[in-house]
PDB file of C-alpha atoms in Angstrom:
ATOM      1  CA  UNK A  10     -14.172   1.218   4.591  1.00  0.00           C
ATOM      2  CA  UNK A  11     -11.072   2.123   2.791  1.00  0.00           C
ATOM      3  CA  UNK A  12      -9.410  -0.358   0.657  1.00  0.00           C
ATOM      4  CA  UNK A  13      -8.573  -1.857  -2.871  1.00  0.00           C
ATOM      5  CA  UNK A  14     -11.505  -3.527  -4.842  1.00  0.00           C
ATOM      6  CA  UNK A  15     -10.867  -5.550  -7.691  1.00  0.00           C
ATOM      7  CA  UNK A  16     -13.372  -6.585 -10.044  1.00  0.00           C
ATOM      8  CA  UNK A  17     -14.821  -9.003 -11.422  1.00  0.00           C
ATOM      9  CA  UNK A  18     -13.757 -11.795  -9.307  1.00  0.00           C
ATOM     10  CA  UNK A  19     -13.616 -14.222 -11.621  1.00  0.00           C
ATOM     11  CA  UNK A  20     -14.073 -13.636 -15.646  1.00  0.00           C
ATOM     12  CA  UNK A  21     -13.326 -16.891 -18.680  1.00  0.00           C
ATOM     13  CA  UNK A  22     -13.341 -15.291 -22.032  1.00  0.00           C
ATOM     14  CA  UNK A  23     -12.681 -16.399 -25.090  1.00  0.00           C
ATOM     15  CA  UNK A  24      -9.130 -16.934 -26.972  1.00  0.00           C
ATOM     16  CA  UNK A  25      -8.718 -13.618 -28.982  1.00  0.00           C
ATOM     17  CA  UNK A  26     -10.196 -11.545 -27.121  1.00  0.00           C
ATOM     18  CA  UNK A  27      -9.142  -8.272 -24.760  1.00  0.00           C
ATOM     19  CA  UNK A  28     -10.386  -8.123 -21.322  1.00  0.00           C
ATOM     20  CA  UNK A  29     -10.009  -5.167 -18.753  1.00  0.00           C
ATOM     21  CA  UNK A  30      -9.641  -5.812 -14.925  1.00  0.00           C
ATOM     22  CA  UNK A  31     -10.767  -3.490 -12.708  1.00  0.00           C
ATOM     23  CA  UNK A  32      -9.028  -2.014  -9.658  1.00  0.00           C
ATOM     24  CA  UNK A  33      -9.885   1.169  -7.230  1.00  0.00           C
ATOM     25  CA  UNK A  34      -8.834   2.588  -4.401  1.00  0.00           C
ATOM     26  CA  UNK A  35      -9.748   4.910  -2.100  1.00  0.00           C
ATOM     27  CA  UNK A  36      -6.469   4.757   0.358  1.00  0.00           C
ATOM     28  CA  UNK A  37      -5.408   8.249  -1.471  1.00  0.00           C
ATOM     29  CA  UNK A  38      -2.107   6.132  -2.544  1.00  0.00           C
ATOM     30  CA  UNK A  39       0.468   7.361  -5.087  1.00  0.00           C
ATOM     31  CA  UNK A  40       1.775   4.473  -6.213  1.00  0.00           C
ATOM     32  CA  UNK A  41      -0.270   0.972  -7.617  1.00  0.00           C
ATOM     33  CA  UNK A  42       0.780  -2.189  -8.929  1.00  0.00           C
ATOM     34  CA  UNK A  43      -0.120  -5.242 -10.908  1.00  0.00           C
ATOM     35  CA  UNK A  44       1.200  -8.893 -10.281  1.00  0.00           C
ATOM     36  CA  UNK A  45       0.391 -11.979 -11.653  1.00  0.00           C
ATOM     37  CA  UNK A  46       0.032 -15.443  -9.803  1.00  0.00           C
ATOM     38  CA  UNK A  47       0.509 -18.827 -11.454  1.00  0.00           C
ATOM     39  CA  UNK A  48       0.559 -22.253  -9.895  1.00  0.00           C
ATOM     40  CA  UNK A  49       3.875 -23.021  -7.882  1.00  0.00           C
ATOM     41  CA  UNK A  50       5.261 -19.504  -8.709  1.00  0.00           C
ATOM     42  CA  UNK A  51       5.520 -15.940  -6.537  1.00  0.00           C
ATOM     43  CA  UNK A  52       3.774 -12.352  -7.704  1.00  0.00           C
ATOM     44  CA  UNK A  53       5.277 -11.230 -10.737  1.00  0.00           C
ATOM     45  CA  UNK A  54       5.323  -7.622 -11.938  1.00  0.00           C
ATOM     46  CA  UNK A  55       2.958  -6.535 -14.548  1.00  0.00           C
ATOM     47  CA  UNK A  56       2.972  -3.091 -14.598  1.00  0.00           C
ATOM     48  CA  UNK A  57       3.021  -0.600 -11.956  1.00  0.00           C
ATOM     49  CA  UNK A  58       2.281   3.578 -11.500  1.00  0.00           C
ATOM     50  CA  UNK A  59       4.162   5.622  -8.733  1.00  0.00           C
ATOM     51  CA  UNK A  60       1.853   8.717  -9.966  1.00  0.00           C
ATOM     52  CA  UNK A  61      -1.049   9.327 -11.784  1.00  0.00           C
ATOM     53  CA  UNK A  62      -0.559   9.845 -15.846  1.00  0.00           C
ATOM     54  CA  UNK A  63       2.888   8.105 -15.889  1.00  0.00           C
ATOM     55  CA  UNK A  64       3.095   3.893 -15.129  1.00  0.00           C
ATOM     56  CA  UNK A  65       6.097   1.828 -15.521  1.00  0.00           C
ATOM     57  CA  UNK A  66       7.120  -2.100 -17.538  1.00  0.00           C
ATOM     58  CA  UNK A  67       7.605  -4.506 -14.827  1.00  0.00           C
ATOM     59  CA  UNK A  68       9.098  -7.883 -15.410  1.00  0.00           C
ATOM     60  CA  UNK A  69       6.067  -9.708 -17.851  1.00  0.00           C
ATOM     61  CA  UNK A  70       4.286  -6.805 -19.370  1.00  0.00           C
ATOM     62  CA  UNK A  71       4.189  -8.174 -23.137  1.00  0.00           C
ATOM     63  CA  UNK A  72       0.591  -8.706 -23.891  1.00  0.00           C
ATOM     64  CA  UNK A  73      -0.618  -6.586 -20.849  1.00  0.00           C
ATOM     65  CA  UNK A  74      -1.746  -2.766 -21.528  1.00  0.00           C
ATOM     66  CA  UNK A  75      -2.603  -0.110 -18.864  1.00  0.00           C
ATOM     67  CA  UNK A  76      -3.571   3.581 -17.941  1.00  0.00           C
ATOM     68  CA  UNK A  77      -3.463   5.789 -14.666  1.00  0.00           C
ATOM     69  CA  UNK A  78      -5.917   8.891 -15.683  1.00  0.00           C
ATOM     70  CA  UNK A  79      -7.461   8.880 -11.819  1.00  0.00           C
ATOM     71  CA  UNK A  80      -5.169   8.134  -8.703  1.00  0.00           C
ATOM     72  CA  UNK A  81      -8.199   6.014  -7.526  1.00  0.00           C
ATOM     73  CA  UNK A  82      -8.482   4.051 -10.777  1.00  0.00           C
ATOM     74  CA  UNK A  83      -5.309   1.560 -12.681  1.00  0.00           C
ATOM     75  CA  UNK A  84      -7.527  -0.664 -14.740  1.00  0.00           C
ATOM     76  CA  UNK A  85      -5.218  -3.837 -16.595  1.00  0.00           C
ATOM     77  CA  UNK A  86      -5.973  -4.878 -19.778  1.00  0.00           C
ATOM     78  CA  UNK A  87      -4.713  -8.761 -21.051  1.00  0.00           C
ATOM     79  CA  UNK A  88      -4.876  -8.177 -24.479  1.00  0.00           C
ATOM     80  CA  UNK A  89      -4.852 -11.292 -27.401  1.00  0.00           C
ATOM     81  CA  UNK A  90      -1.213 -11.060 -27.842  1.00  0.00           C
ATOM     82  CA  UNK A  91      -0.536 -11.835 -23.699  1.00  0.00           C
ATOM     83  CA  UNK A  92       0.091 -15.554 -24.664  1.00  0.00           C
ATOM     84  CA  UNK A  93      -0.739 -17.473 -22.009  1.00  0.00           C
ATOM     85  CA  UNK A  94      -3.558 -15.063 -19.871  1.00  0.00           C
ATOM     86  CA  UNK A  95      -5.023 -17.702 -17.623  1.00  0.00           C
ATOM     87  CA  UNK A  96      -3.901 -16.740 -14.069  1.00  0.00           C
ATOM     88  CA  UNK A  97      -4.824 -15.026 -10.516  1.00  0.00           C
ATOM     89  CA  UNK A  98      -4.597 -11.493 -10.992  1.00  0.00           C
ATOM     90  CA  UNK A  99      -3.781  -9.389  -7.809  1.00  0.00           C
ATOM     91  CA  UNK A 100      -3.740  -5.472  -7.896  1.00  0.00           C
ATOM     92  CA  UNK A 101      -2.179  -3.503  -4.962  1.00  0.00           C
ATOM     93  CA  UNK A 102      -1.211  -0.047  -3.630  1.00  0.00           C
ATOM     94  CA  UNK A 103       0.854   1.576  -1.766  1.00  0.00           C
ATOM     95  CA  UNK A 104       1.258   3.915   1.034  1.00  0.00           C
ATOM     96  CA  UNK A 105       3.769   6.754   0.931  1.00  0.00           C
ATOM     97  CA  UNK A 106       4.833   6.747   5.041  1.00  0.00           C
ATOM     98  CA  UNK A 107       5.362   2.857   5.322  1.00  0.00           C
ATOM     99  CA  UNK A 108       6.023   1.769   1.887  1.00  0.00           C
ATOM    100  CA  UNK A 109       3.789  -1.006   2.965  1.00  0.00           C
ATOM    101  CA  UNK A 110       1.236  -2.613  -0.537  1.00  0.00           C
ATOM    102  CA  UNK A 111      -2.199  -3.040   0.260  1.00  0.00           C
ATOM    103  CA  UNK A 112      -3.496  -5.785  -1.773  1.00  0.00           C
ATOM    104  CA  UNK A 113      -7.377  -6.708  -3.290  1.00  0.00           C
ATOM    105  CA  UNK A 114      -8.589 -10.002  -3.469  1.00  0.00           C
ATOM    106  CA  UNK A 115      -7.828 -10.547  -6.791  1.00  0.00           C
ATOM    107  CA  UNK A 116      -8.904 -11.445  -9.799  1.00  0.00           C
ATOM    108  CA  UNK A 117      -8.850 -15.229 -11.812  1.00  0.00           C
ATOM    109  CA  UNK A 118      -9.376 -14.860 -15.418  1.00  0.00           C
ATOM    110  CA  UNK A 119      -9.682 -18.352 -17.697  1.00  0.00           C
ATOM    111  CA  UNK A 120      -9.056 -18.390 -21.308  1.00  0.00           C
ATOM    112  CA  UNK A 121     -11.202 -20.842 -22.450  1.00  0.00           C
TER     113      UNK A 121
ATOM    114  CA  UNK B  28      15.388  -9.755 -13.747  1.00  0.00           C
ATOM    115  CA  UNK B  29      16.641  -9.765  -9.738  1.00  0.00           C
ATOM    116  CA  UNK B  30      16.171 -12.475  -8.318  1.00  0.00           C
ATOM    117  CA  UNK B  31      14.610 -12.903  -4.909  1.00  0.00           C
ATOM    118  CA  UNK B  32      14.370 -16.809  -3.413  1.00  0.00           C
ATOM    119  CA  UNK B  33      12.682 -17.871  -0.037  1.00  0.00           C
ATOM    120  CA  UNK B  34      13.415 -21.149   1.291  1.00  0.00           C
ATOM    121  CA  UNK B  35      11.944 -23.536   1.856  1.00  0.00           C
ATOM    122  CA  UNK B  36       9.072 -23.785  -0.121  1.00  0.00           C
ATOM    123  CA  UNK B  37       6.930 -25.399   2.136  1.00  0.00           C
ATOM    124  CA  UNK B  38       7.182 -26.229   5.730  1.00  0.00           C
ATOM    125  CA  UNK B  39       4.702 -28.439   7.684  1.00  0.00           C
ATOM    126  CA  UNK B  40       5.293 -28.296  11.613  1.00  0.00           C
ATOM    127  CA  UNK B  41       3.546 -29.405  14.802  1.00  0.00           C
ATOM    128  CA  UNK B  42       1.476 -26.467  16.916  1.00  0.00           C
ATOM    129  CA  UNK B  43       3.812 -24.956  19.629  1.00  0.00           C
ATOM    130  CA  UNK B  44       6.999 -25.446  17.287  1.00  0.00           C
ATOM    131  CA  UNK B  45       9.067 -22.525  16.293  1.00  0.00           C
ATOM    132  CA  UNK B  46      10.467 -22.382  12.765  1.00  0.00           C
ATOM    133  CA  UNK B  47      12.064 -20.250  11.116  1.00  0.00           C
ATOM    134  CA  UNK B  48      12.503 -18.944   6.960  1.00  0.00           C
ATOM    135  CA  UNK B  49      14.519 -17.408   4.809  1.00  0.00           C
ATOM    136  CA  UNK B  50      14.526 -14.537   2.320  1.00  0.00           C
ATOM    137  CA  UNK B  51      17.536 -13.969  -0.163  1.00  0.00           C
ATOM    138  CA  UNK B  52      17.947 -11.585  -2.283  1.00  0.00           C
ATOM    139  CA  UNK B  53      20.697  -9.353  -4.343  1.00  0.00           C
ATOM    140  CA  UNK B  54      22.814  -7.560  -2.112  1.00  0.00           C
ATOM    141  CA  UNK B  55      23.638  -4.885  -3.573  1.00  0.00           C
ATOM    142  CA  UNK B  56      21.647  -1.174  -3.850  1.00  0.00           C
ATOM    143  CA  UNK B  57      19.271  -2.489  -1.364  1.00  0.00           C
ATOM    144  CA  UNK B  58      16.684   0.032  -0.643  1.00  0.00           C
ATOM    145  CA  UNK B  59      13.814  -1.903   1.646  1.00  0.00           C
ATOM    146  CA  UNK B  60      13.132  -5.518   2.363  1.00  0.00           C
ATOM    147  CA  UNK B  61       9.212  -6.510   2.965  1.00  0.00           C
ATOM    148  CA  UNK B  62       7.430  -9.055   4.508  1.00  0.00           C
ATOM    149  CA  UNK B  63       3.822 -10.211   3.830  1.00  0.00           C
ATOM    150  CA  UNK B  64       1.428 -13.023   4.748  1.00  0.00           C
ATOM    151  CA  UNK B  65      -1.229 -14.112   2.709  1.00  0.00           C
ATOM    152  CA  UNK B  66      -3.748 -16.787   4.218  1.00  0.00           C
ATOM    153  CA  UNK B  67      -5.780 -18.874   1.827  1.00  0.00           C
ATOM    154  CA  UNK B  68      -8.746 -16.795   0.075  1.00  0.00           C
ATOM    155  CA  UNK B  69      -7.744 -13.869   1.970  1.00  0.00           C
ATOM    156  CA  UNK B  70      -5.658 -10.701   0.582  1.00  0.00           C
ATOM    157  CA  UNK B  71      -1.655 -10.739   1.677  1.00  0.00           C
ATOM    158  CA  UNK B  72      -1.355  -8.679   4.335  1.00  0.00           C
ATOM    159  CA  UNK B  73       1.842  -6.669   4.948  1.00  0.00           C
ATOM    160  CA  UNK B  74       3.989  -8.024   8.370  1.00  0.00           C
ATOM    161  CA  UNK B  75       7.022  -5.859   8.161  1.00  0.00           C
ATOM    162  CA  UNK B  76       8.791  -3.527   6.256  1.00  0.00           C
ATOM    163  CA  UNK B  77      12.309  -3.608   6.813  1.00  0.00           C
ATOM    164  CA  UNK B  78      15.305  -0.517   5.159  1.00  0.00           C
ATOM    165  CA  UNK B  79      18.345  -0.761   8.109  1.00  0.00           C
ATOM    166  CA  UNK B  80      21.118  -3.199   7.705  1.00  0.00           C
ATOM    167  CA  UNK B  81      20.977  -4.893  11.476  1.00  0.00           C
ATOM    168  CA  UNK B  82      17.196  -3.885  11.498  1.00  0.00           C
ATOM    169  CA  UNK B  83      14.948  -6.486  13.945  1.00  0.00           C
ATOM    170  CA  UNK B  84      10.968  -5.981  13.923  1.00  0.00           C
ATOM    171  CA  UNK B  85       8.538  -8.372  15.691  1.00  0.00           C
ATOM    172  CA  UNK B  86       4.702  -8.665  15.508  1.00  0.00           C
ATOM    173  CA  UNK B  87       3.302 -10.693  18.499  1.00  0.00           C
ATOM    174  CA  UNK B  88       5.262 -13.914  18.288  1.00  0.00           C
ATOM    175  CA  UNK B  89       6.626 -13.032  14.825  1.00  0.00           C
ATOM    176  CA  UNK B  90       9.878 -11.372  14.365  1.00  0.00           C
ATOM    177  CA  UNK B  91      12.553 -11.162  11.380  1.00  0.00           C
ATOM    178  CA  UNK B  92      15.933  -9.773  10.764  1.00  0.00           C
ATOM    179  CA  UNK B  93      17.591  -8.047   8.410  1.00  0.00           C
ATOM    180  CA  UNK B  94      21.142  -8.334   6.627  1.00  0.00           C
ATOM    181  CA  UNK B  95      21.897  -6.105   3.423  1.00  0.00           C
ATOM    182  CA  UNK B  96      25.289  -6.549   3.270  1.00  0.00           C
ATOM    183  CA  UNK B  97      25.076 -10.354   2.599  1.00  0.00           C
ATOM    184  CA  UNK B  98      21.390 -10.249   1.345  1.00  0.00           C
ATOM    185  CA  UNK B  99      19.276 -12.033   3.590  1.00  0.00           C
ATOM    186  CA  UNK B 100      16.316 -11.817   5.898  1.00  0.00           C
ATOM    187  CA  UNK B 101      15.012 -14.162   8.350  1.00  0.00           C
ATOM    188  CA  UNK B 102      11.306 -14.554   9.662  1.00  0.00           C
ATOM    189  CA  UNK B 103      10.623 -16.024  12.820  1.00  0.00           C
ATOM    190  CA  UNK B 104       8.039 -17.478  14.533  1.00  0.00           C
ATOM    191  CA  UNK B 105       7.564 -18.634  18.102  1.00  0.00           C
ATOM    192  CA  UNK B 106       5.239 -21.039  19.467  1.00  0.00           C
ATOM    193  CA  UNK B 107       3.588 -21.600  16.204  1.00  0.00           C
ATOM    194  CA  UNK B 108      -0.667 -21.968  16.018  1.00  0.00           C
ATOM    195  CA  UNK B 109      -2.567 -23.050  13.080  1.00  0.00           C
ATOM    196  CA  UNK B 110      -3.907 -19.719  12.797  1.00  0.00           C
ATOM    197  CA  UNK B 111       0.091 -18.944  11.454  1.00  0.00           C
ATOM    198  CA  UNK B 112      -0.790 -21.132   8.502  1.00  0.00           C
ATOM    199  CA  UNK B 113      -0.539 -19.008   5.489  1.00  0.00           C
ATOM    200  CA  UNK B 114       2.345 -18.159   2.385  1.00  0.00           C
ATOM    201  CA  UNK B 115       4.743 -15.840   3.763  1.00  0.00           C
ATOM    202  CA  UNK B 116       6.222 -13.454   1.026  1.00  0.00           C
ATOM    203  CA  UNK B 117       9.155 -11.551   0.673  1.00  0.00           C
ATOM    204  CA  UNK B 118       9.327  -8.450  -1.383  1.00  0.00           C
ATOM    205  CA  UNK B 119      12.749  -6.472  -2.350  1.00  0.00           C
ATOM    206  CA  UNK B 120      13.177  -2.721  -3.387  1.00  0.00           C
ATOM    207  CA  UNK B 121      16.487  -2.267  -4.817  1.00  0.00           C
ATOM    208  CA  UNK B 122      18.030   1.293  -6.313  1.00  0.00           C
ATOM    209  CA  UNK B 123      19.776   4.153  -4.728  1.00  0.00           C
ATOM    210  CA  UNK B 124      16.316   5.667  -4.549  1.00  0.00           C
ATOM    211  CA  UNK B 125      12.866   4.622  -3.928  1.00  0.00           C
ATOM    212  CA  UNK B 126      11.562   3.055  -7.179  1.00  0.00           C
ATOM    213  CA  UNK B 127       8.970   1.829  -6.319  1.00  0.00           C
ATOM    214  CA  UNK B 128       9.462  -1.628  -8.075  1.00  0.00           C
ATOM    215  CA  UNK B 129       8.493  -4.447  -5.487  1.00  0.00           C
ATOM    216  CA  UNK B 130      10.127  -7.857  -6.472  1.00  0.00           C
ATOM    217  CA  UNK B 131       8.423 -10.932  -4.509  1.00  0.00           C
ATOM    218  CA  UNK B 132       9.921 -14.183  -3.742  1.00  0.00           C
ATOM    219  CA  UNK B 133       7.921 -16.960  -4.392  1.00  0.00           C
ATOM    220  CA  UNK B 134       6.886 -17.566  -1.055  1.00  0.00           C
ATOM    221  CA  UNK B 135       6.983 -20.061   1.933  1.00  0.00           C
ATOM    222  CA  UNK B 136       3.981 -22.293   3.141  1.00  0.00           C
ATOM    223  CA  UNK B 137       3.724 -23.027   6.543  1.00  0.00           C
ATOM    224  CA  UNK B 138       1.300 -25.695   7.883  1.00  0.00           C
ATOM    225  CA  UNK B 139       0.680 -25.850  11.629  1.00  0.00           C
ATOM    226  CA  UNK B 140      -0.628 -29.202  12.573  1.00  0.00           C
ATOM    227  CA  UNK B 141      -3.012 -28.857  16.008  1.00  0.00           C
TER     228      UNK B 141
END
């Protein structure tokens, strides 16, 4: 089945320390994104890639790092400077002929 | 930061009523307007994407509008079922060109009461 998997589903670590998020494709999509969910407030941009090897700042990328070396592949890493990591990470992408974002089912990483 | 509001928040409404929300957003360099549902430990699914000043789409018994000039899209839905209960989203391109940079609202609940 073609889709978006995001892994792990759920991941706590520990205050200090980096963590990379996982997300693949295998739509054959240009462009991905990264958006962050917090309670009582919409997506917000992380980052996002219209083409492999090049990947834009969206709106909250302090603290966030990432890399597009495979179109299948934009991994997201919340490094120890992102101040306030604890939230419901959702990774998307998006196809060329609608525009339309096909999302995975997220990922919830706790800072404990 | 552009800003893109949906209102209300939260709607609660008996099965078989039709509501109706709203999606604002800047009106200027408008490039496409989306709409997405996302039920409750489910994915958001995409419901329309909209680019033409005027433009109407409809899904079934759900159906929005589109203004660019004044920067505002309606979503409709007729008849609603509890199976409609979700967070609707808005999205907004802006730019002369395509971007690429999606900018959600923060979304509508709707609660259908059987």
């Amino acid at each position: 089945d073609g889709g978006i998997t995001q892994s792990p589903k759920y991941l706590f670590r520990k205050e200090g320390q980096n963590v990379t998020l996982s997300c693949e494709q295998n739509l054959n999509h240009d462009a991905m994104y990264w958006y962050r969910q917090d309670p009582g407030q919409g997506l917000r941009l992380i980052y996002y890639s219209q083409i492999v090897n090049d990947f834009q700042k969206g709106d909250i990328a302090e603290g966030y790092s990432v890399s597009r070396e495979k179109k299948e592949s934009f991994p997201l890493t919340v490094t120890s400077a992102q101040k306030n990591p604890t939230a419901f990470y959702l990774c998307a992408s998006r196809e060329g002929a609608t525009g339309e974002l096909f999302f995975g089912e997220g990922s919830r990483l706790t800072v404990l | 930061i552009l800003n893109v509001e949906q209102s209300p928040q939260s709607l609660h409404v008996q099965e078989g009523d039709s509501t109706n929300f709203t999606c604002s957003f800047p009106s200027s360099n408008f490039y496409a307007l989306h709409w997405y549902r996302w039920e409750t430990a489910k994915s958001p699914e995409a419901l329309f994407v909209m680019t033409l000043n005027g433009d109407e789409k409809k899904k079934g018994r759900i159906s929005a509008t589109l203004n660019t000039k004044e920067g505002y899209s309606y979503l409709y839905i007729k008849g609603s079922q509890p199976e409609d209960s979700a967070t609707y989203l808005c999205a907004f391109i802006g730019g002369s060109s395509n971007t690429g940079k999606l900018i959600f609202g923060q979304g509508t609940t709707l609660q259908v009461k059987p």
